[in-house]
Amino acid sequence: MIEKKIDYRRVLDFLEHKNSKIPDNLELLIKEVIKEIIEIGQVKFCHLTVDRNLVPDEQIKKNILFVLTLGAAVDNRILYYEKTYVTKAIIADAAANVMMENAIEQLEKYLQNLYETDTFYLTEIMCPGNQDIPLEWNKRIVDILDAQKRIGVHITEHYGLLPQKSVVGFFGVTEHQICKKGVKCENCTANCKFRKKSVK
Amino acid sequence: MKVREYIKDNVLLFDGAMGTMLQKKGLKLGGIPELLNLTDRELIKEIHREYLHSGSQVITTNTFGANEHKLAGSGASVEEVISAAVQIAKEAKAGYDDAFIALDIGPIGELLEPLGTLEFDDAYAIFKRQIDAGVKAGGVDIILIETMTDLYEVKAAVLAAKESCELPVFVTMSFEENGRTFTGCCVESMVATLSGLGVDALGVNCSLGPMQLKPVVSKILKYSSVPVMVQPNAGLPVIIDGKTNFDIDKHQFSEIVLEFVKAGVSIVGGCCGTSQEYIDEIKNGLRTVEKGRNNPVKTSAVCTPSQLIELDSVKVIGERINPTGKKIFKQALVEHNMEYILKQAVEQTDAGADILDVNVGLPEINEKEMMVKVVKEIQSILPVPLQIDSSNPQAIEAGLRYYNGKAIVNSVNGEEKVLKNILPIVKKYGAAVVGLTLSEEGIPPKAEQRFAIAKKIYETALSYGIAKENIFIDCLTLTVSAQQEEVAETLKAVRMVKEQLGLKTVLGVSNISFGLPNRALINETFLSLALANGLDLPIINPNAQGMMGVISSYKVLYNLDKNANQYIEKYADMQVRTEKPSSSVKDLKTVVIKGLKDEARQETIKMLENMDEMIIVNEYLIPALDIVGLKYEKGEIFLPQLIQSAETVKVAFEVIKEKIQQKGTIGISKGKVILATVKGDIHDIGKNIVKVIMENYGFEIIDLGRDVPAKKIVETAQKEKVKLIGLSALMTTTLVSMEETIQALKKSGLDCRTFVGGAVLTEDYAMKIGADYYAKDAKRSVDIANEFFNQ
């Protein structure tokens, strides 16, 4: 249900392209590698709702944990190119990152459709290693979801993810919509129908 | 009756799930179920007894995750947990005298090299510890290795089991709907490898329901002459109210499992989502169902996890990984230049080699260690099967032990001592073997004499339990310029082996033309004749287009390439290329600036005809790189273009190095640098970019890879007398390793400096942990190295 998509322009962003003209042969090469990654990549994920709050925010009632991966074949291809054709390796790495970014967006929409109602909303995505969330939580979430058995995602000794093109994270479930800017109602001046009644 | 006897003609019924049963009884998600062996043994015993009561003939101990990795931090040891688990199973079994106990071994929880960081030997030790604990507890009848997704991990577990005890070993792997495991292992490779390793049963468990497993089971039955085992999930998982449920009921489950039995599966049970009811349903069904007879196809094949090469027609073995007569290759072996060796492997597979011969025998090096290194290195990026080529039994054994899949051993011969030393190794690791038709008396002149040796090798190999389809014969290609009459004898011997013994044949074709001009013509003609006489596996240089052309046309002429489809695809677009006259001086710079990697080699060769190497480096390559670097800094080009130029320069440098080695003059290195991603960190694309750029500027890079312990970095620096070390880390959790490495280098007393880089680093932090330099990018790394070596 999650499509494999890689946007060429977004790959250029990851490759730090500004405005310079791209030679035809390089454009062809980038598109060739994008096609390769789409062909060999998989998008696999698992998710679970837990009835507790994982972060210090009293507005969050539950959390939806998820693990998503593009599979081992993408890692293998990047590894191959790192040793044989480094230009393709960096393009493949960028393409895989774009595919993952897009897959996470689709996953978010999927979970919103599944879980959001008139009374429950999802927060922004939260990932271990960001927003003061300890990287060690990678292991906890992978274990809770049994992600190794279900989609083949492993944790290294230092909480890295294997395959490398994998992501662990969670969404909070709140009773009202928290703006994507992360600002809470009491600090927000927007004219919003979801404002908590107790907050002016 | 013992298990091995029982499963020959009977169906053995295992139990169902333990994990999902425990979750139903309250085990928290993410909890360690194996600890219940210590804290709630009655619960485990109750589950075992329920399964026995439902008709299970085998109960699996609650030890799936009872390894030191998964138990770390739990307070319980592997030995405590496993001993308790086996004791519980024995107590549960009371009154069921005919029931068996299987010691359950699941995946370690860490990925093995090359994708992961766990080494094969460490995985072996982890499994051995579990198996030793289980065997010591007494009463275990079967070692069950299950839910595996990585064939290399399976191999470590199987070897640990077979080298620790005599118990039957059952192995099942988990497959996705695409017919591969998470790490890409295909069904055929699993069967070929595990059959070779001598497991007592093999098959599939978990991951999918019985319906989705039908194609997988069908394929296993097609190829496996070892009893087949199937333990599906109770369908596919479905999330209802936040909880995982499975979508197949006991009737649907049992119906399909019994179909498997009728098709020839010998061992059945259930995995996730199944319970006593499912086992009870199967037990009832087995009363009226007869186990089918499985007639597997016998094929000659070799494999890696993701690729099986069936030897059903001519397959090319690439000969280039061999130091014989190759000065540069010998140098690469002495210098441990894996990049050069890998390049030979990649070029040959790109040129169409189906299998690669690996020969690293050189008096100056440790052949056994080098064999392991090269095998691992090639397998880290290429799925092509390998032929372990050595006369050293220790090197052969080491190569086979660390090989992932099923390999060929080249070779044995008719000498008693050689057969006795090498055939047991071939048997143990499930390889195929090439037998050379020579003996203590040398190479016999006549075909009949060589045939007699072939027959002896064949019969001896059979007596060691090596299957016919794994025995290949090489009737030996002699040099026509020295032994002209015997060429026909070689061809005759090939035909005799093929027709009278029915074995696959091998020949090292290029030997035929030593000492003659126009070697290519002789090689190609001899190859044609050999193919017509039944040659299956020519060992050739696949980069020789003429030789590959002979094989392509042979396949058309012998109706193997139907409708000449492959031939047409290969040759339809062939165009004759014309040499473009070029002004070399200008072109090499342009070639570098435009990143035209494919043109670099020719341009450099042309320039070397009239110019010294150092002039080319200092007046053309380096200035071109500087132009590229400036364009990159200004944003006129971006990262891929920078790397393309860097890779182009690398090609030019390779040509220059070859020339220097031929001349025997001193190399052009500006200084040696070690690069490594620190212990615990698996990211190294940034480090690889730094490596390419630094090599461009003339630095000799010793790349230690990723997840490198401090000790290895210190030892390498000491051994290679390296004074500048670059360290990379991409995770906050591995910065500690970076600091530890820097401290270790300082403590070692080495006179060296360190530079560090990586996305999570800042200059302040770099100084704080004791680094001498902070390199924000590849160009800065070059500047640091220039500063350092020019002091």
PDB file of N, CA and C in Angstrom, chain B residues 413-419 438-443 453 456:
ATOM      1  N   ASN B 413      43.617 -34.912  -7.038  1.00  0.00           N
ATOM      2  CA  ASN B 413      44.101 -35.676  -8.187  1.00  0.00           C
ATOM      3  C   ASN B 413      44.143 -37.145  -7.774  1.00  0.00           C
ATOM      4  N   GLY B 414      44.792 -37.972  -8.581  1.00  0.00           N
ATOM      5  CA  GLY B 414      44.766 -39.401  -8.316  1.00  0.00           C
ATOM      6  C   GLY B 414      45.683 -39.873  -7.198  1.00  0.00           C
ATOM      7  N   GLU B 415      46.448 -38.955  -6.603  1.00  0.00           N
ATOM      8  CA  GLU B 415      47.365 -39.360  -5.516  1.00  0.00           C
ATOM      9  C   GLU B 415      46.564 -39.703  -4.259  1.00  0.00           C
ATOM     10  N   GLU B 416      46.892 -40.851  -3.646  1.00  0.00           N
ATOM     11  CA  GLU B 416      46.177 -41.306  -2.454  1.00  0.00           C
ATOM     12  C   GLU B 416      46.179 -40.259  -1.355  1.00  0.00           C
ATOM     13  N   LYS B 417      47.354 -39.700  -1.130  1.00  0.00           N
ATOM     14  CA  LYS B 417      47.522 -38.750  -0.027  1.00  0.00           C
ATOM     15  C   LYS B 417      46.630 -37.525  -0.237  1.00  0.00           C
ATOM     16  N   VAL B 418      46.568 -37.037  -1.468  1.00  0.00           N
ATOM     17  CA  VAL B 418      45.758 -35.854  -1.772  1.00  0.00           C
ATOM     18  C   VAL B 418      44.281 -36.166  -1.575  1.00  0.00           C
ATOM     19  N   LEU B 419      43.863 -37.320  -2.070  1.00  0.00           N
ATOM     20  CA  LEU B 419      42.450 -37.709  -1.928  1.00  0.00           C
ATOM     21  C   LEU B 419      42.080 -37.819  -0.444  1.00  0.00           C
ATOM     22  N   LEU B 438      45.866 -36.712 -12.951  1.00  0.00           N
ATOM     23  CA  LEU B 438      47.296 -37.008 -12.813  1.00  0.00           C
ATOM     24  C   LEU B 438      47.482 -37.773 -11.514  1.00  0.00           C
ATOM     25  N   SER B 439      48.620 -38.442 -11.403  1.00  0.00           N
ATOM     26  CA  SER B 439      48.849 -39.268 -10.215  1.00  0.00           C
ATOM     27  C   SER B 439      50.282 -39.082  -9.746  1.00  0.00           C
ATOM     28  N   GLU B 440      50.688 -39.989  -8.855  1.00  0.00           N
ATOM     29  CA  GLU B 440      52.077 -39.928  -8.353  1.00  0.00           C
ATOM     30  C   GLU B 440      53.076 -40.024  -9.506  1.00  0.00           C
ATOM     31  N   GLU B 441      52.641 -40.680 -10.597  1.00  0.00           N
ATOM     32  CA  GLU B 441      53.567 -40.848 -11.737  1.00  0.00           C
ATOM     33  C   GLU B 441      53.540 -39.660 -12.705  1.00  0.00           C
ATOM     34  N   GLY B 442      52.718 -38.684 -12.443  1.00  0.00           N
ATOM     35  CA  GLY B 442      52.642 -37.510 -13.323  1.00  0.00           C
ATOM     36  C   GLY B 442      51.408 -37.573 -14.210  1.00  0.00           C
ATOM     37  N   ILE B 443      51.447 -36.851 -15.341  1.00  0.00           N
ATOM     38  CA  ILE B 443      50.299 -36.803 -16.262  1.00  0.00           C
ATOM     39  C   ILE B 443      50.484 -37.890 -17.316  1.00  0.00           C
ATOM     40  N   ILE B 453      42.361 -42.750 -14.099  1.00  0.00           N
ATOM     41  CA  ILE B 453      42.538 -41.903 -12.901  1.00  0.00           C
ATOM     42  C   ILE B 453      41.211 -41.221 -12.566  1.00  0.00           C
ATOM     43  N   LYS B 456      39.054 -43.571 -10.779  1.00  0.00           N
ATOM     44  CA  LYS B 456      39.521 -43.767  -9.396  1.00  0.00           C
ATOM     45  C   LYS B 456      39.063 -42.598  -8.515  1.00  0.00           C
TER      46      LYS B 456
END
